[in-house]
Amino acid sequence: MRQQEFTDTVRRELGETALTAPEPGDAARMARRVLRTRSRRRQWTLVGAAAAAVMLALGAATVVTTQTTSSQVQAVPVTQWPARGSLAGNVDLIERARWGWGGPAAQVVFAGSRPEVGPIVVLRSQERDGGVRLAFLTGPELRVQAQLTVPSAQLTAPAYGFVASAPDGGPATGVAVTAPQVDTARFTSGETQVADGLATAKLPPTAAAWNTSLATGNPQHPVFGTLTSSAHDPAVSTGTVVRAGAAAQFGISGVDAKPGDVVATQAGFVGVITTGLDDFALLKSNPDELSGPWGLRTVAASGESVTVIGTGGPTTVIPAAAGALHEGDRIVLTGFGRSAAVVALGTVHAGRDGSWLLQRAVPLPPDQSSVLLIHR
């Protein structure tokens, strides 16, 4: 009964409702409203899909970065480096190297041959303080070319090596053993070859351990190895400029030097020490002070000896023979005992009167700057 009453009420109210006729354009407006609603839904769908794609991409990048970081090989101490090289299994060669350095307890780091040095054997010996000593033996006689003491705090360097000057003043040679995970290495200059854990390079004649570096890994974020001088190269220490200026004479502190030692930066010659007083030394920076009692020589790129004269103005370079100099020729300093090492003085340029003027490679360093002392 109640259902019938409800039905009758609905019919009566609907019958009394008046519907107005649609006005012109209502249908078009309604259609546009529907289309706009659909367009908004489609746009939100695309935005949602794009956001999902971005989240997926970011998620993938995060995964890749995490995997790359976690997969990086940890630094291996040199005490754990395996023996590498094509001659690492040559028992006779290894025994000869051990007799030449270290004895039977010396362990092989590398044994092979390279055009730059011929046969080469690298041995290591354990030190009591936890560090190690490395020896590089080269040539048919397996002579000790360089030795390097590695403190216990530096056992994880990516490479250890040396730089040796050529006996005839030709290109220097860089050699270094690299850690097992290192497959790229670059000396400061020259093309570096890396194979079987050994990096070698021909370097400019002025290259030495004090002005050369060995970078490994990403060029944007390199990790540097440790280099030492060859057995015949002079020892090097560091000092601090304490009185610098326009004057030719100034002081270096923090040194244990003797007269005749050369002060330099990585770029070249600064001066020669004239007086050593405990941890303080006086030096002169005029290149014409190098001959005489100091036993140093200035040489052109051609190998010809030259004379450097300071005249109060530009420094003049006088060749020993006519035609021995050319515009831009490099002038270097030699005379480091048995070593063939050289230090750059600068380059020569033609003067107006036909003379050759020296353009110094290194200006006087500023006060409190660090310099190298090459002991003789």
Coordinates of C-alpha atoms in Angstrom, one line a residue:
M1 CA 0.0 0.0 0.0
R2 CA 2.8 2.3 0.9
Q3 CA 4.6 1.5 -2.3
Q4 CA 1.5 2.5 -4.3
E5 CA 1.2 5.8 -2.5
F6 CA 4.9 6.6 -3.2
T7 CA 4.5 5.9 -6.8
D8 CA 1.4 8.1 -7.1
T9 CA 3.2 11.0 -5.4
V10 CA 6.1 10.9 -7.8
R11 CA 3.9 10.8 -10.8
R12 CA 1.8 13.8 -9.5
E13 CA 4.9 16.0 -8.9
L14 CA 6.5 15.1 -12.2
G15 CA 3.3 16.0 -13.9
E16 CA 3.3 19.4 -12.4
T17 CA 6.9 20.2 -13.4
A18 CA 7.3 22.6 -16.3
L19 CA 10.3 22.1 -18.6
T20 CA 11.6 25.2 -20.4
A21 CA 12.7 24.8 -24.0
P22 CA 16.5 24.9 -24.7
E23 CA 17.9 28.2 -25.9
P24 CA 20.0 28.5 -29.1
G25 CA 23.6 27.5 -28.4
D26 CA 22.9 25.4 -25.3
A27 CA 23.9 22.2 -27.2
A28 CA 27.2 23.7 -28.4
R29 CA 28.1 25.0 -24.9
M30 CA 27.3 21.6 -23.4
A31 CA 29.5 19.8 -26.0
R32 CA 32.4 22.2 -25.4
R33 CA 32.0 21.6 -21.6
V34 CA 32.2 17.8 -22.2
L35 CA 35.2 18.1 -24.4
R36 CA 37.0 20.4 -21.9
T37 CA 36.4 17.8 -19.2
R38 CA 37.8 15.0 -21.3
S39 CA 40.8 17.1 -22.2
R40 CA 41.6 17.9 -18.5
R41 CA 41.3 14.2 -17.7
R42 CA 43.7 13.3 -20.6
Q43 CA 46.2 16.0 -19.5
W44 CA 46.1 14.8 -15.9
T45 CA 46.6 11.3 -17.2
L46 CA 49.7 12.4 -19.3
V47 CA 51.1 14.3 -16.3
G48 CA 50.6 11.3 -14.1
A49 CA 52.4 9.1 -16.7
A50 CA 55.3 11.6 -17.0
A51 CA 55.7 11.8 -13.2
A52 CA 55.7 8.0 -13.1
A53 CA 58.4 7.9 -15.8
V54 CA 60.5 10.5 -13.9
M55 CA 60.2 8.5 -10.7
L56 CA 61.2 5.4 -12.6
A57 CA 64.2 7.1 -14.2
L58 CA 65.3 8.5 -10.9
G59 CA 64.9 5.2 -9.3
A60 CA 67.0 3.6 -12.0
A61 CA 69.7 6.2 -11.7
T62 CA 69.8 5.7 -8.0
V63 CA 70.1 2.0 -8.4
V64 CA 72.9 2.5 -11.0
T65 CA 74.8 5.0 -8.8
T66 CA 74.5 2.7 -5.8
Q67 CA 75.7 -0.3 -7.8
T68 CA 78.6 1.7 -9.2
T69 CA 79.6 3.0 -5.8
S70 CA 79.3 -0.4 -4.1
S71 CA 81.2 -2.1 -6.9
Q72 CA 84.3 0.1 -6.7
V73 CA 87.3 -1.9 -5.8
Q74 CA 88.9 -0.9 -2.5
A75 CA 92.5 0.2 -2.4
V76 CA 94.9 -2.7 -2.1
P77 CA 98.0 -2.3 0.1
V78 CA 101.2 -2.8 -1.7
T79 CA 102.0 -5.6 0.7
Q80 CA 99.2 -7.6 -1.0
W81 CA 100.0 -6.8 -4.6
P82 CA 100.5 -10.0 -6.6
A83 CA 103.6 -10.6 -8.8
R84 CA 102.9 -9.5 -12.3
G85 CA 104.7 -9.2 -15.6
S86 CA 105.7 -11.6 -18.4
L87 CA 108.9 -12.6 -16.5
A88 CA 107.4 -13.1 -13.1
G89 CA 107.9 -16.8 -13.5
N90 CA 111.5 -16.6 -14.6
V91 CA 113.2 -18.2 -11.6
D92 CA 116.8 -17.3 -12.7
L93 CA 115.9 -13.7 -13.3
I94 CA 114.2 -13.3 -9.9
E95 CA 117.1 -15.0 -8.0
R96 CA 119.6 -12.7 -9.7
A97 CA 117.5 -9.7 -8.6
R98 CA 117.2 -11.0 -5.1
W99 CA 121.0 -11.4 -4.8
G100 CA 121.3 -7.8 -6.0
W101 CA 118.9 -6.4 -3.5
G102 CA 116.9 -7.7 -0.5
G103 CA 118.1 -11.3 -0.4
P104 CA 115.8 -14.4 -0.4
A105 CA 113.1 -12.7 1.7
A106 CA 112.4 -10.1 -1.0
Q107 CA 109.1 -10.6 -2.7
V108 CA 108.4 -9.9 -6.4
V109 CA 106.0 -7.1 -7.4
F110 CA 106.8 -7.1 -11.1
A111 CA 109.2 -8.8 -13.5
G112 CA 109.2 -8.0 -17.2
S113 CA 110.8 -6.1 -20.0
R114 CA 110.1 -2.7 -21.6
P115 CA 111.8 -0.8 -24.4
E116 CA 112.4 2.2 -22.2
V117 CA 114.4 0.3 -19.5
G118 CA 115.0 -3.2 -20.8
P119 CA 114.6 -6.0 -18.2
I120 CA 113.0 -4.7 -15.0
V121 CA 112.3 -6.4 -11.7
V122 CA 110.5 -4.7 -8.8
L123 CA 111.0 -6.2 -5.4
R124 CA 109.6 -5.3 -2.0
S125 CA 110.9 -5.9 1.5
Q126 CA 109.0 -5.6 4.8
E127 CA 110.1 -3.0 7.3
R128 CA 109.9 -3.5 11.1
D129 CA 107.6 -0.5 11.5
G130 CA 105.0 -1.9 9.2
G131 CA 106.2 0.0 6.1
V132 CA 107.9 -1.5 3.1
R133 CA 110.9 -0.8 0.8
L134 CA 110.6 -1.0 -2.9
A135 CA 113.5 -1.5 -5.3
F136 CA 113.5 -1.1 -9.1
L137 CA 116.3 -3.1 -10.8
T138 CA 116.8 -2.5 -14.5
G139 CA 119.0 -3.4 -17.4
P140 CA 120.7 -6.7 -18.3
E141 CA 122.8 -6.3 -15.1
L142 CA 119.7 -5.7 -13.0
R143 CA 121.3 -2.7 -11.2
V144 CA 119.3 -0.9 -8.6
Q145 CA 117.9 2.1 -10.5
A146 CA 115.8 3.5 -7.6
Q147 CA 114.7 2.7 -4.1
L148 CA 111.6 3.9 -2.3
T149 CA 110.6 3.7 1.3
V150 CA 106.8 3.5 1.8
P151 CA 105.6 4.3 5.4
S152 CA 102.8 2.2 6.8
A153 CA 100.4 5.1 6.4
Q154 CA 101.0 5.2 2.6
L155 CA 100.7 1.5 1.7
T156 CA 97.5 2.1 -0.4
A157 CA 98.9 4.5 -3.0
P158 CA 97.7 3.6 -6.5
A159 CA 101.3 3.6 -7.9
Y160 CA 105.0 3.7 -6.9
G161 CA 107.8 4.6 -9.3
F162 CA 110.7 6.8 -10.2
V163 CA 111.9 9.2 -12.9
A164 CA 115.5 8.9 -14.3
S165 CA 117.3 11.3 -16.5
A166 CA 119.1 10.0 -19.6
P167 CA 122.9 9.9 -19.5
D168 CA 123.2 11.7 -22.8
G169 CA 120.8 14.5 -22.0
G170 CA 118.0 12.9 -24.0
P171 CA 114.5 12.2 -22.8
A172 CA 114.0 11.2 -19.2
T173 CA 112.2 8.0 -18.3
G174 CA 109.3 7.5 -16.0
V175 CA 108.5 4.0 -14.6
A176 CA 105.9 3.0 -12.0
V177 CA 104.2 -0.2 -10.8
T178 CA 100.5 0.2 -10.4
A179 CA 97.9 -1.3 -8.0
P180 CA 95.9 -4.3 -9.3
Q181 CA 92.8 -2.2 -9.8
V182 CA 94.6 0.6 -11.7
D183 CA 94.4 0.3 -15.5
T184 CA 95.0 4.0 -16.5
A185 CA 97.9 6.2 -15.5
R186 CA 99.4 9.4 -16.9
F187 CA 102.8 11.0 -16.2
T188 CA 102.8 14.8 -16.2
S189 CA 104.1 14.9 -19.8
G190 CA 104.7 12.3 -22.4
E191 CA 102.7 9.4 -23.6
T192 CA 102.2 6.8 -20.9
Q193 CA 102.0 3.1 -21.6
V194 CA 100.4 0.8 -19.0
A195 CA 100.5 -3.0 -19.3
D196 CA 100.6 -5.9 -16.8
G197 CA 100.8 -3.5 -13.8
L198 CA 103.7 -1.3 -15.1
A199 CA 103.4 2.3 -16.4
T200 CA 106.3 3.7 -18.5
A201 CA 106.8 6.9 -20.4
K202 CA 109.4 8.9 -22.2
L203 CA 109.6 12.4 -20.6
P204 CA 111.2 15.7 -21.5
P205 CA 114.9 16.1 -20.6
T206 CA 114.0 18.4 -17.7
A207 CA 111.7 15.9 -16.1
A208 CA 112.7 14.6 -12.7
A209 CA 111.0 13.2 -9.6
W210 CA 110.7 16.8 -8.1
N211 CA 108.7 18.2 -11.1
T212 CA 106.8 15.2 -12.3
S213 CA 103.6 13.6 -11.1
L214 CA 101.7 10.4 -11.9
A215 CA 97.9 10.6 -12.0
T216 CA 95.7 7.6 -12.0
G217 CA 91.9 7.1 -12.4
N218 CA 89.4 9.7 -13.5
P219 CA 91.2 12.7 -15.1
Q220 CA 88.6 15.0 -13.4
H221 CA 89.3 13.5 -10.0
P222 CA 92.8 11.9 -10.2
V223 CA 94.6 10.0 -7.5
F224 CA 98.3 10.5 -7.5
G225 CA 101.1 7.9 -7.1
T226 CA 104.4 8.3 -5.3
L227 CA 107.6 9.0 -7.3
T228 CA 111.2 9.1 -6.3
S229 CA 114.5 10.0 -7.9
S230 CA 116.7 7.5 -9.6
A231 CA 119.7 6.2 -7.7
H232 CA 122.0 8.7 -9.4
D233 CA 119.8 11.7 -9.1
P234 CA 120.5 14.2 -6.2
A235 CA 118.5 14.2 -3.0
V236 CA 115.7 16.8 -2.8
S237 CA 114.2 18.5 0.3
T238 CA 111.9 21.5 0.8
G239 CA 112.4 25.0 2.3
T240 CA 110.5 28.2 2.7
V241 CA 111.4 31.6 1.2
V242 CA 111.7 34.1 4.1
R243 CA 113.0 37.2 2.4
A244 CA 112.2 37.7 -1.2
G245 CA 112.1 40.8 -3.4
A246 CA 113.8 42.5 -6.3
A247 CA 117.2 41.9 -4.8
A248 CA 119.3 39.1 -6.2
Q249 CA 120.0 37.7 -2.7
F250 CA 117.4 36.4 -0.3
G251 CA 117.0 33.7 2.3
I252 CA 115.5 30.2 2.6
S253 CA 114.6 28.6 6.0
G254 CA 113.8 25.1 7.1
V255 CA 116.8 23.7 5.2
D256 CA 119.9 21.6 5.8
A257 CA 121.9 22.8 2.9
K258 CA 125.5 23.6 1.8
P259 CA 126.9 26.1 -0.6
G260 CA 126.3 25.0 -4.2
D261 CA 122.9 23.4 -3.6
V262 CA 120.3 24.6 -6.1
V263 CA 116.9 26.1 -5.2
A264 CA 114.2 25.5 -7.6
T265 CA 110.4 25.2 -8.1
Q266 CA 108.8 22.5 -10.2
A267 CA 109.1 24.9 -13.2
G268 CA 112.8 25.5 -12.9
F269 CA 115.8 27.4 -11.4
V270 CA 115.4 29.9 -8.6
G271 CA 118.9 30.4 -7.2
V272 CA 122.1 28.8 -5.9
I273 CA 123.0 28.7 -2.2
T274 CA 126.1 30.7 -1.3
T275 CA 126.1 30.4 2.5
G276 CA 124.4 27.7 4.7
L277 CA 123.7 28.5 8.3
D278 CA 122.0 25.6 10.1
D279 CA 118.4 25.9 9.0
F280 CA 118.9 29.2 7.1
A281 CA 120.7 29.8 3.8
L282 CA 121.5 32.7 1.6
L283 CA 121.3 32.4 -2.1
K284 CA 121.8 34.3 -5.3
S285 CA 119.4 34.1 -8.2
N286 CA 121.4 35.5 -11.0
P287 CA 122.2 32.7 -13.4
D288 CA 125.6 34.1 -14.1
E289 CA 126.6 33.0 -10.6
L290 CA 126.4 29.4 -11.5
S291 CA 129.9 28.7 -12.8
G292 CA 133.2 28.8 -11.0
P293 CA 133.2 27.2 -7.6
W294 CA 129.7 25.7 -7.9
G295 CA 130.7 23.4 -10.8
L296 CA 127.4 24.0 -12.6
R297 CA 127.0 24.3 -16.3
T298 CA 124.5 26.0 -18.6
V299 CA 123.6 24.1 -21.7
A300 CA 121.5 24.8 -24.8
A301 CA 119.0 22.4 -26.3
S302 CA 121.7 21.4 -28.9
G303 CA 124.0 20.3 -26.1
E304 CA 126.4 23.2 -26.6
S305 CA 127.6 25.0 -23.5
V306 CA 126.6 28.6 -23.1
T307 CA 127.7 31.4 -20.9
V308 CA 125.1 33.4 -19.0
I309 CA 126.1 37.0 -18.1
G310 CA 124.1 39.4 -15.9
T311 CA 124.5 43.0 -17.0
G312 CA 122.2 44.7 -14.6
G313 CA 119.5 44.6 -17.1
P314 CA 118.4 41.6 -19.3
T315 CA 120.5 38.5 -18.8
T316 CA 122.6 37.7 -21.9
V317 CA 123.4 34.2 -23.2
I318 CA 126.5 33.8 -25.2
P319 CA 126.9 30.5 -27.2
A320 CA 130.2 28.8 -27.5
A321 CA 129.9 28.5 -31.3
A322 CA 128.2 30.7 -33.9
G323 CA 124.8 29.4 -35.0
A324 CA 124.4 27.3 -31.8
L325 CA 121.3 29.1 -30.7
H326 CA 117.9 29.6 -32.2
E327 CA 114.8 31.6 -31.2
G328 CA 113.0 29.9 -28.3
D329 CA 115.8 27.4 -27.5
R330 CA 115.7 26.0 -24.0
I331 CA 118.6 26.7 -21.6
V332 CA 119.1 24.2 -18.8
L333 CA 121.4 23.8 -15.8
T334 CA 123.5 20.7 -15.4
G335 CA 126.3 19.5 -13.1
F336 CA 124.5 17.4 -10.4
G337 CA 127.3 14.9 -9.8
R338 CA 126.9 11.6 -11.6
S339 CA 123.3 12.4 -12.4
A340 CA 122.2 13.5 -15.9
A341 CA 119.4 15.5 -14.3
V342 CA 118.8 19.1 -15.5
V343 CA 116.9 22.1 -14.2
A344 CA 115.2 24.5 -16.6
L345 CA 116.7 28.1 -16.7
G346 CA 114.5 29.5 -19.4
T347 CA 114.4 30.2 -23.1
V348 CA 116.5 32.5 -25.3
H349 CA 115.1 35.2 -27.6
A350 CA 116.9 37.5 -30.0
G351 CA 117.7 41.0 -28.9
R352 CA 117.8 44.1 -31.0
D353 CA 121.6 44.2 -31.1
G354 CA 121.9 40.5 -32.2
S355 CA 122.5 39.2 -28.7
W356 CA 120.5 36.4 -27.1
L357 CA 118.5 37.3 -24.0
L358 CA 117.4 34.8 -21.4
Q359 CA 113.7 34.7 -20.4
R360 CA 113.7 33.1 -17.0
A361 CA 111.4 30.1 -16.5
V362 CA 110.7 31.1 -12.9
P363 CA 110.5 34.6 -11.4
L364 CA 111.6 35.2 -7.9
P365 CA 109.1 33.3 -5.6
P366 CA 107.1 35.3 -3.2
D367 CA 107.8 35.4 0.5
Q368 CA 106.7 32.3 2.5
S369 CA 106.4 30.2 -0.6
S370 CA 107.7 26.6 -0.7
V371 CA 110.7 25.8 -2.8
L372 CA 112.8 22.7 -3.6
L373 CA 116.4 22.3 -2.6
I374 CA 118.4 20.0 -4.9
H375 CA 121.4 18.9 -2.8
R376 CA 124.7 18.3 -4.6

